[in-house]
């Protein structure tokens, strides 16, 4: 919940706009400002104070505890000009909130956390626990000094701009129970899965004690615990549910059949008759693969009664992360915020050199860039997948949408289910061109690539003919190159068999790029020689019209018929 506090009428107006925009996320605190701030600080995860920063600093100073648990606080000035992230920039999410509030109120977000301003990821924003000298290591990274990286586990991290060895500061990536040395940060990736089994009514202390001692005795750290896992039949077992809650991890459950199919070192009769699988703890921990670090062990009871809980600990395999990112047609403001975030999340970037140039300035320092020239699609796809399989965070980029005549298909054809794949859609050339031309895609439309490099011409021609017969608006991609000049005239001739010579045709070159150009012509008048590979050509259907120089395809023939009838009547 976000607590909203204001003191004056101007502040209250801005506050009410926020409350109206986010009714489920916000709560207004009325009354004397001091009391309101104290109440909100105790009850909310975040605060937006429509007050001077000085006033807020004085009010919250006595309340501040720990930056990991304190709420994030954003201040908005009376004039509504600035949204200042005051405390809890990372842990409390105040930096992000300042940006969101800024967007909503048209205020300038002010973020002073050094790592956000400079583009090095804050060590405490990676999404997993960090221990040790976070301040010292962050400062060293910011200063551009070498920091040694000791990764005992390959995990998909964003680029940290570290050198392999040397330097007096170090980052260690491990799930083992080591204390950070002086000048060292220990990152805890969520690599451990504990499978648990329990008889009905097993006390939470018994389950929890067993899990904690199993992890500890194996020299591992609970900070790397990703989840508890068990069989479906135990999904409501209070001791297990409560243990997961206290450990702060999700409880994941599997069916008895799934667990029975997992090969385990220590199967037994008891769970087979009780829940239908010869192993619960070991099987549930091993479902997703990984290395069994602690085989099944039972709880020990002080009263000597039979154990009621079992557990097993597995180190799961690191899963690489492949983001397939569409960059849009060219203009920076047509690159989505999500695409931008994925580019900065990746440690390895794979793409065509000219697309890499388009976004190079957005990459975090230290990103490994693997660029190649035209024609190396298969190789790029293989490289991206191979890097992800090594456990890296990889972004594979394409112009427009990366799934449209682009890299997503060859990459996913290559990838198996041992990596995570995240797709980020982009604005395609067809959409960018349509927006420039007017509304040519108002009714059914297709894209057809005229490149017969990988597709036999007979198939292309069959599709053009089908679109012509079905009266569908067509956008031609890859319309014409130096060595491929007869395909576009041929395709247009096929459409002309079914459409009037006056049918509008839009030609857009370099949509949204600095040298963008476009023109609206007709099927009869289009000179194919003016079209090249930077261009898309959109041919209207029989209802498309040139209206005031804009290409407009009506949304429905019935609407249009009604309108025509009306015109006749008039
Ligand atoms: N994935 C891209 C398409 C890649 S195929 C997308 O979703 O848009 C390459 C073809 O796309 C080019 O030959 C050209 O026909 C078209 N194209 C890409 N960007 C363009 C732009 N900015 N303006 C016009 N056409 C473009």
XYZ file of C-alpha atoms and ligand atoms in Angstrom:
596
model
C 0.000 0.000 0.000
C 1.183 3.537 -0.760
C 0.333 6.073 1.958
C -0.488 9.577 0.657
C 0.059 12.629 2.881
C -0.512 16.294 2.084
C -0.687 19.541 4.025
C -2.069 22.189 1.670
C -4.846 22.545 -0.881
C -2.387 22.325 -3.797
C -0.870 19.187 -2.302
C -4.308 17.693 -1.744
C -5.219 18.201 -5.418
C -2.146 16.318 -6.612
C -2.713 13.700 -3.903
C -6.284 13.146 -5.102
C -5.108 12.650 -8.672
C -2.792 9.908 -7.490
C -5.496 8.337 -5.328
C -7.944 8.366 -8.251
C -5.406 6.839 -10.645
C -4.347 4.057 -8.239
C -7.409 3.345 -6.094
C -6.229 -0.133 -5.085
C -2.629 0.821 -4.349
C -3.073 3.978 -2.301
C -4.520 5.094 1.007
C -4.989 8.750 1.987
C -3.819 9.732 5.489
C -5.671 12.788 6.767
C -5.230 14.756 9.956
C -2.161 16.478 11.391
C 0.774 15.870 9.077
C 3.106 14.486 11.762
C 0.606 11.865 12.874
C -0.266 11.018 9.286
C 3.391 10.448 8.340
C 4.011 8.292 11.420
C 0.921 6.175 10.809
C 1.692 5.725 7.106
C 5.335 4.882 7.861
C 4.217 2.099 10.181
C 1.478 0.722 7.933
C 2.602 1.170 4.312
C 5.372 -0.178 2.086
C 5.693 3.233 0.426
C 4.818 6.875 1.095
C 4.237 9.809 -1.205
C 4.399 13.068 0.760
C 3.192 16.254 -0.903
C 5.480 18.271 1.355
C 8.883 19.925 1.290
C 11.769 17.465 1.589
C 12.966 19.294 4.713
C 9.664 18.729 6.499
C 9.640 15.054 5.558
C 13.267 14.537 6.615
C 12.475 15.929 10.066
C 9.347 13.815 10.411
C 10.793 10.473 9.348
C 14.280 10.835 10.860
C 13.278 9.275 14.207
C 11.421 6.463 12.380
C 14.235 5.247 10.128
C 15.563 1.775 10.866
C 17.032 -0.412 8.162
C 17.139 0.384 4.437
C 16.075 -3.155 3.632
C 12.834 -2.871 5.565
C 12.011 0.840 5.763
C 9.290 2.045 3.396
C 10.361 3.926 0.284
C 9.535 7.623 0.569
C 8.880 10.000 -2.327
C 8.338 13.752 -1.880
C 6.401 15.897 -4.331
C 6.788 19.654 -4.033
C 3.802 21.975 -3.712
C 4.163 23.059 -7.329
C 4.080 19.469 -8.523
C 7.336 19.966 -10.431
C 9.480 17.266 -8.860
C 9.013 13.750 -7.508
C 12.025 13.188 -5.270
C 13.111 9.725 -4.206
C 14.072 10.554 -0.622
C 14.824 7.274 1.157
C 14.529 3.588 0.271
C 15.554 4.163 -3.350
C 16.271 0.499 -4.015
C 14.961 -1.622 -1.139
C 11.828 0.482 -0.678
C 11.300 0.972 -4.418
C 11.283 4.773 -4.071
C 13.328 5.298 -7.250
C 10.799 3.448 -9.359
C 7.915 5.077 -7.537
C 9.372 8.543 -8.188
C 9.453 7.736 -11.907
C 5.866 6.445 -11.845
C 4.571 9.425 -9.866
C 6.488 11.712 -12.191
C 4.778 10.202 -15.225
C 1.364 10.548 -13.664
C 1.736 14.124 -12.446
C 4.025 15.313 -15.261
C 6.678 15.972 -12.605
C 10.408 15.467 -13.044
C 11.594 12.378 -11.148
C 14.684 13.082 -9.052
C 16.821 10.035 -8.300
C 20.141 10.526 -6.593
C 21.169 6.938 -5.865
C 24.537 6.776 -7.570
C 24.177 3.358 -9.146
C 20.907 4.269 -10.880
C 22.324 7.476 -12.219
C 25.486 5.882 -13.605
C 24.042 2.700 -15.028
C 25.742 0.119 -12.827
C 23.164 -2.177 -11.297
C 22.816 -1.658 -7.552
C 24.068 -4.831 -5.914
C 20.923 -4.812 -3.799
C 18.602 -4.709 -6.837
C 19.628 -7.967 -8.414
C 16.728 -9.735 -6.799
C 18.689 -11.924 -4.443
C 20.266 -11.504 -1.041
C 23.589 -9.710 -0.692
C 25.880 -9.788 2.313
C 29.023 -7.901 3.179
C 30.542 -4.614 2.101
C 27.857 -3.523 -0.374
C 28.751 0.142 -0.022
C 32.488 -0.398 -0.565
C 32.098 -2.705 -3.551
C 29.416 -0.496 -5.164
C 31.635 2.551 -4.789
C 34.558 0.702 -6.340
C 32.406 -0.406 -9.278
C 31.247 3.169 -9.752
C 34.799 4.447 -9.663
C 35.602 2.019 -12.449
C 38.197 0.271 -10.293
C 38.724 -3.455 -10.746
C 36.621 -5.746 -8.589
C 37.349 -9.450 -8.590
C 34.481 -11.792 -9.391
C 34.564 -15.255 -7.880
C 31.576 -17.145 -9.230
C 31.218 -20.591 -7.708
C 27.902 -20.831 -9.517
C 27.162 -19.640 -13.038
C 24.062 -17.506 -12.676
C 22.467 -15.071 -15.177
C 23.678 -11.768 -13.719
C 23.600 -8.372 -15.398
C 27.036 -6.978 -16.293
C 28.874 -5.899 -13.150
C 31.922 -4.398 -14.863
C 34.332 -6.549 -12.902
C 37.730 -7.834 -13.827
C 38.448 -11.542 -13.587
C 40.997 -11.277 -10.825
C 42.895 -8.664 -8.884
C 41.678 -5.575 -7.140
C 41.234 -5.364 -3.427
C 37.435 -5.590 -3.561
C 35.611 -8.746 -4.564
C 32.190 -10.132 -5.395
C 31.624 -13.758 -4.581
C 28.687 -15.689 -5.976
C 27.959 -18.708 -3.798
C 25.303 -20.626 -1.910
C 27.781 -21.923 0.657
C 27.752 -20.690 4.225
C 30.744 -18.393 4.009
C 31.119 -15.117 5.840
C 32.003 -12.230 3.545
C 35.638 -11.245 4.005
C 36.625 -7.637 4.473
C 36.008 -5.665 1.232
C 33.903 -8.495 -0.117
C 30.274 -8.880 -1.120
C 28.617 -12.284 -1.186
C 25.753 -12.658 -3.648
C 23.289 -15.443 -2.904
C 21.582 -16.749 -6.027
C 18.430 -18.773 -5.350
C 20.050 -22.097 -6.112
C 18.834 -24.425 -3.340
C 15.616 -26.425 -3.330
C 14.614 -28.354 -0.228
C 12.180 -31.215 -0.717
C 10.089 -31.945 2.374
C 7.796 -34.733 3.463
C 5.756 -34.799 6.668
C 3.228 -37.008 8.371
C -0.138 -35.522 9.148
C 0.105 -33.007 11.954
C 3.911 -32.666 11.927
C 4.705 -29.603 14.059
C 6.152 -26.598 12.246
C 9.158 -26.479 14.571
C 10.039 -30.029 13.636
C 9.843 -29.303 9.893
C 11.645 -25.985 10.161
C 14.345 -27.370 12.462
C 14.984 -30.219 10.041
C 15.262 -27.935 6.989
C 17.546 -25.488 8.779
C 19.860 -28.143 10.174
C 20.060 -30.002 6.846
C 21.115 -26.819 5.050
C 23.483 -25.733 7.807
C 25.135 -29.146 8.271
C 25.880 -29.296 4.551
C 27.754 -25.993 4.824
C 25.103 -24.158 2.813
C 23.373 -20.810 3.316
C 19.626 -20.426 3.868
C 19.911 -17.119 1.999
C 20.180 -19.153 -1.221
C 17.016 -21.123 -0.532
C 14.731 -20.762 -3.558
C 11.753 -22.877 -2.514
C 10.381 -25.785 -0.504
C 8.911 -28.574 -2.595
C 6.558 -31.412 -1.695
C 3.757 -33.624 -3.015
C 0.301 -32.188 -3.885
C -1.287 -34.170 -1.049
C 0.762 -32.119 1.431
C 0.052 -28.707 -0.063
C -2.110 -27.789 2.975
C -0.052 -29.546 5.648
C 0.197 -26.751 8.252
C 3.742 -27.567 9.431
C 5.096 -27.388 5.860
C 3.076 -24.331 4.833
C 4.137 -22.423 7.924
C 7.793 -23.479 7.567
C 7.853 -22.080 4.009
C 6.234 -18.886 5.216
C 8.773 -18.430 7.994
C 11.641 -19.115 5.601
C 10.168 -16.569 3.208
C 10.111 -18.915 0.207
C 7.300 -20.330 -1.937
C 6.001 -23.860 -1.426
C 5.882 -25.741 -4.736
C 3.970 -29.009 -5.044
C 3.965 -31.864 -7.563
C 1.586 -34.739 -8.250
C 2.442 -38.208 -6.903
C 2.848 -39.454 -10.508
C 5.388 -36.761 -11.309
C 7.364 -37.607 -8.182
C 7.156 -41.376 -8.750
C 8.848 -40.844 -12.128
C 11.912 -39.189 -10.572
C 14.854 -41.458 -9.925
C 16.019 -41.172 -6.297
C 18.709 -42.889 -4.218
C 16.476 -43.647 -1.219
C 12.950 -44.783 -2.160
C 10.797 -46.329 0.574
C 7.512 -48.091 1.236
C 5.924 -45.676 3.674
C 5.210 -42.755 1.299
C 4.260 -45.181 -1.475
C 1.316 -46.488 0.533
C 0.468 -43.087 2.057
C 0.591 -40.769 -0.970
C 1.436 -42.962 -3.969
C 5.105 -42.201 -4.603
C 8.151 -44.027 -3.238
C 9.837 -40.695 -2.509
C 8.544 -37.283 -1.519
C 11.487 -35.265 -0.170
C 14.184 -36.415 -2.590
C 11.870 -36.611 -5.601
C 10.306 -33.175 -5.002
C 13.742 -31.612 -4.644
C 15.027 -33.340 -7.771
C 12.067 -32.821 -10.157
C 13.717 -29.904 -11.927
C 17.100 -31.640 -12.067
C 20.201 -30.648 -10.158
C 22.654 -32.113 -7.744
C 21.520 -33.894 -4.575
C 23.649 -32.337 -1.827
C 21.807 -33.799 1.174
C 20.044 -37.139 0.664
C 16.862 -37.837 2.571
C 17.181 -37.306 6.287
C 14.667 -37.506 9.087
C 13.892 -35.139 11.884
C 15.138 -35.969 15.338
C 12.713 -35.751 18.196
C 13.799 -35.069 21.721
C 11.018 -37.315 23.071
C 12.303 -40.299 21.094
C 8.992 -40.678 19.203
C 9.141 -41.549 15.468
C 10.248 -38.744 13.135
C 7.396 -36.870 11.455
C 9.357 -35.027 8.761
C 11.924 -35.771 6.061
C 13.907 -33.477 3.822
C 16.520 -33.473 1.054
C 18.565 -30.612 -0.384
C 19.314 -30.106 -4.074
C 21.400 -27.484 -5.859
C 19.417 -26.784 -8.978
C 21.024 -26.089 -12.302
C 21.397 -22.437 -13.136
C 19.046 -21.547 -15.952
C 20.315 -19.056 -18.448
C 18.016 -16.280 -19.562
C 17.438 -15.403 -23.193
C 15.521 -12.197 -23.869
C 14.380 -11.827 -27.478
C 13.998 -8.095 -27.833
C 12.340 -6.072 -30.608
C 13.920 -2.622 -30.970
C 11.111 -1.053 -32.986
C 11.547 0.596 -36.389
C 14.348 2.982 -35.397
C 13.265 6.000 -33.361
C 14.334 5.839 -29.733
C 10.880 6.732 -28.436
C 9.411 3.752 -30.276
C 11.676 1.438 -28.268
C 9.530 0.179 -25.400
C 10.551 0.694 -21.765
C 10.479 -3.068 -21.351
C 12.895 -3.544 -24.219
C 15.199 -0.969 -22.646
C 15.087 -2.761 -19.287
C 15.954 -6.083 -20.929
C 18.908 -4.551 -22.762
C 20.258 -3.350 -19.423
C 19.514 -6.649 -17.707
C 21.673 -8.614 -20.151
C 25.360 -9.367 -19.706
C 25.650 -10.592 -23.305
C 24.101 -8.883 -26.311
C 23.804 -10.670 -29.652
C 22.700 -8.946 -32.834
C 23.279 -7.563 -36.292
C 25.927 -4.820 -36.146
C 23.650 -2.076 -37.468
C 20.989 -2.852 -34.832
C 23.614 -2.928 -32.088
C 24.649 0.580 -33.155
C 21.040 1.667 -32.696
C 21.107 0.940 -28.940
C 24.770 0.753 -27.939
C 24.484 3.801 -25.693
C 21.831 2.040 -23.583
C 24.027 -0.911 -22.655
C 25.539 -1.126 -19.222
C 29.301 -0.854 -19.074
C 30.787 -4.329 -19.246
C 28.144 -5.850 -21.511
C 29.741 -8.387 -23.834
C 28.619 -7.461 -27.364
C 28.655 -10.233 -29.979
C 27.749 -8.547 -33.248
C 27.866 -9.941 -36.738
C 27.031 -8.861 -40.248
C 24.111 -9.497 -42.586
C 23.463 -13.103 -43.444
C 24.769 -14.605 -40.216
C 21.274 -15.265 -38.767
C 21.764 -18.942 -37.968
C 25.087 -18.251 -36.334
C 23.621 -15.430 -34.240
C 20.782 -17.649 -33.099
C 23.189 -20.425 -32.145
C 25.503 -18.025 -30.327
C 22.676 -16.496 -28.307
C 21.348 -19.877 -27.224
C 24.819 -21.223 -26.456
C 25.570 -18.207 -24.222
C 22.259 -18.652 -22.390
C 23.039 -22.335 -21.873
C 26.218 -21.309 -20.121
C 23.968 -19.644 -17.560
C 24.287 -16.109 -18.901
C 21.692 -13.348 -19.179
C 21.520 -12.815 -22.943
C 19.580 -10.349 -25.099
C 19.073 -11.216 -28.761
C 17.914 -8.158 -30.661
C 16.047 -7.514 -33.889
C 14.556 -4.448 -35.515
C 10.807 -3.955 -35.385
C 9.517 -7.052 -33.641
C 12.198 -9.699 -33.170
C 9.673 -12.401 -34.021
C 8.690 -10.942 -37.420
C 11.023 -12.057 -40.243
C 13.701 -12.010 -37.579
C 15.719 -13.814 -34.956
C 13.124 -15.262 -32.597
C 12.251 -18.300 -34.735
C 15.775 -19.534 -35.472
C 16.737 -18.950 -31.830
C 13.759 -20.775 -30.354
C 14.152 -23.596 -32.865
C 17.627 -24.021 -31.435
C 16.722 -23.673 -27.730
C 15.685 -26.544 -25.485
C 13.760 -26.171 -22.240
C 16.919 -25.778 -20.162
C 16.874 -21.978 -20.530
C 14.298 -19.315 -19.705
C 13.073 -17.279 -22.658
C 11.526 -13.832 -22.349
C 9.999 -12.162 -25.426
C 9.635 -8.379 -25.689
C 7.374 -7.247 -28.552
C 8.387 -4.351 -30.762
C 6.671 -1.940 -33.153
C 6.974 -3.540 -36.596
C 7.870 -1.742 -39.819
C 4.335 -2.442 -41.070
C 2.796 -0.692 -38.058
C 5.235 2.214 -38.138
C 4.573 2.705 -41.860
C 0.807 2.445 -41.391
C 0.865 5.187 -38.769
C 2.706 7.441 -41.218
C 0.361 6.647 -44.111
C -2.894 7.068 -42.207
C -5.074 4.058 -41.443
C -4.331 1.481 -44.156
C -4.653 -1.526 -41.813
C -8.200 -0.758 -40.671
C -9.421 -4.102 -41.959
C -7.843 -7.527 -42.541
C -4.231 -7.351 -43.601
C -1.186 -9.529 -44.181
C 2.537 -9.076 -44.446
C 4.326 -10.877 -47.239
C 8.081 -10.939 -47.616
C 9.208 -10.839 -51.227
C 12.612 -12.239 -50.424
C 13.004 -15.533 -52.256
C 16.348 -16.193 -50.616
C 14.883 -18.749 -48.200
C 11.397 -19.219 -49.665
C 10.769 -20.505 -53.221
C 9.074 -17.916 -55.442
C 6.174 -20.304 -56.200
C 5.133 -20.195 -52.536
C 5.413 -16.407 -52.356
C 3.387 -16.050 -55.531
C 0.700 -18.419 -54.212
C 0.345 -16.280 -51.080
C 0.206 -13.012 -53.031
C -2.503 -14.525 -55.243
C -4.488 -15.701 -52.202
C -4.310 -12.207 -50.665
C -5.343 -10.695 -54.005
C -8.344 -12.994 -54.326
C -9.371 -12.489 -50.700
C -9.157 -8.696 -51.036
C -6.765 -8.326 -48.111
C -4.532 -5.284 -47.558
C -0.929 -6.379 -48.174
C 2.317 -4.995 -46.731
C 5.366 -6.148 -48.674
C 8.554 -6.566 -46.643
C 11.973 -6.963 -48.285
C 10.334 -5.613 -51.439
C 13.291 -5.066 -53.732
C 17.068 -5.167 -53.743
C 19.728 -4.720 -56.369
C 19.805 -8.382 -57.260
C 16.060 -8.921 -56.785
C 14.160 -6.511 -58.947
C 11.421 -8.436 -60.789
C 9.518 -9.758 -57.759
C 7.793 -6.521 -56.731
C 6.402 -5.713 -60.246
C 5.227 -9.308 -60.535
C 3.470 -9.201 -57.130
C 1.829 -5.870 -57.953
C 0.629 -7.262 -61.284
C -1.058 -10.147 -59.481
C -2.841 -7.724 -57.137
C -3.829 -5.581 -60.139
C -5.768 -8.524 -61.553
C -8.203 -8.063 -58.659
C -7.911 -4.368 -57.769
C -8.479 -1.114 -59.645
C -5.466 0.765 -61.079
C -6.388 3.623 -58.725
C -6.029 1.442 -55.588
C -3.936 3.437 -53.067
C -0.399 2.216 -52.417
C 1.745 3.601 -49.591
C 5.523 3.497 -49.832
C 7.459 4.203 -46.638
C 11.226 4.252 -46.470
C 13.146 4.288 -43.179
C 10.053 4.738 -41.055
C 10.860 6.709 -37.884
C 14.534 7.059 -38.816
C 16.160 10.442 -39.474
C 15.853 10.111 -43.269
C 12.268 8.855 -43.233
C 10.268 9.406 -46.405
C 6.853 8.323 -47.564
C 4.495 8.780 -50.434
C 1.021 7.764 -51.365
C 0.554 6.585 -54.934
C -1.558 4.005 -56.793
C -1.169 0.538 -58.190
C -0.921 1.955 -61.703
C 1.461 4.794 -60.864
C 3.955 3.094 -58.521
C 7.431 3.003 -59.994
C 9.128 -0.071 -58.478
C 12.531 1.467 -59.178
C 11.872 3.921 -56.319
C 11.594 1.069 -53.822
C 14.529 -0.497 -51.957
C 15.278 -2.759 -48.992
C 14.728 0.008 -46.434
C 11.148 0.244 -47.590
C 7.781 -1.342 -46.991
C 5.005 -1.133 -49.570
C 1.391 -1.277 -48.415
C -1.283 -1.972 -51.034
C -4.888 -1.167 -50.123
C -7.894 -3.422 -50.699
C -10.776 -2.540 -53.015
C -12.300 -0.308 -50.335
C -9.123 1.634 -49.417
C -9.270 5.328 -50.318
C -6.967 8.327 -50.482
C -8.751 10.793 -48.210
C -7.056 14.174 -47.846
C -3.720 12.597 -48.721
C -4.118 9.834 -46.136
C -4.529 6.157 -46.874
C -7.719 4.903 -45.239
C -9.109 1.370 -45.250
C -12.675 1.336 -43.896
C -13.311 -0.920 -40.949
C -16.199 -2.810 -42.464
C -17.847 -3.179 -45.826
C -21.265 -2.974 -44.255
C -20.554 0.409 -42.688
C -19.324 1.576 -45.998
C -22.362 0.216 -47.841
C -24.617 2.025 -45.399
C -22.722 5.212 -46.004
C -22.842 4.773 -49.786
C -26.600 4.216 -49.614
C -26.914 7.393 -47.600
C -24.902 9.315 -50.171
C -27.138 8.042 -52.962
C -30.214 9.077 -50.982
C -28.750 12.537 -50.509
N 11.579 -7.566 -37.746
C 11.318 -6.462 -38.661
C 11.385 -6.872 -40.105
C 12.736 -7.334 -40.575
S 12.775 -7.760 -42.280
C 9.954 -5.849 -38.305
O 9.279 -6.372 -37.410
O 9.609 -4.827 -38.856
C 13.571 -6.358 -42.987
C 12.609 -5.545 -43.827
O 11.749 -4.837 -42.963
C 13.243 -4.491 -44.694
O 13.687 -4.999 -45.940
C 12.108 -3.527 -44.884
O 11.209 -4.009 -45.853
C 11.398 -3.603 -43.554
N 11.789 -2.536 -42.600
C 12.420 -2.683 -41.424
N 12.546 -1.501 -40.799
C 11.968 -0.574 -41.588
C 11.749 0.826 -41.478
N 12.161 1.509 -40.403
N 11.083 1.432 -42.474
C 10.641 0.761 -43.543
N 10.827 -0.567 -43.701
C 11.480 -1.227 -42.738
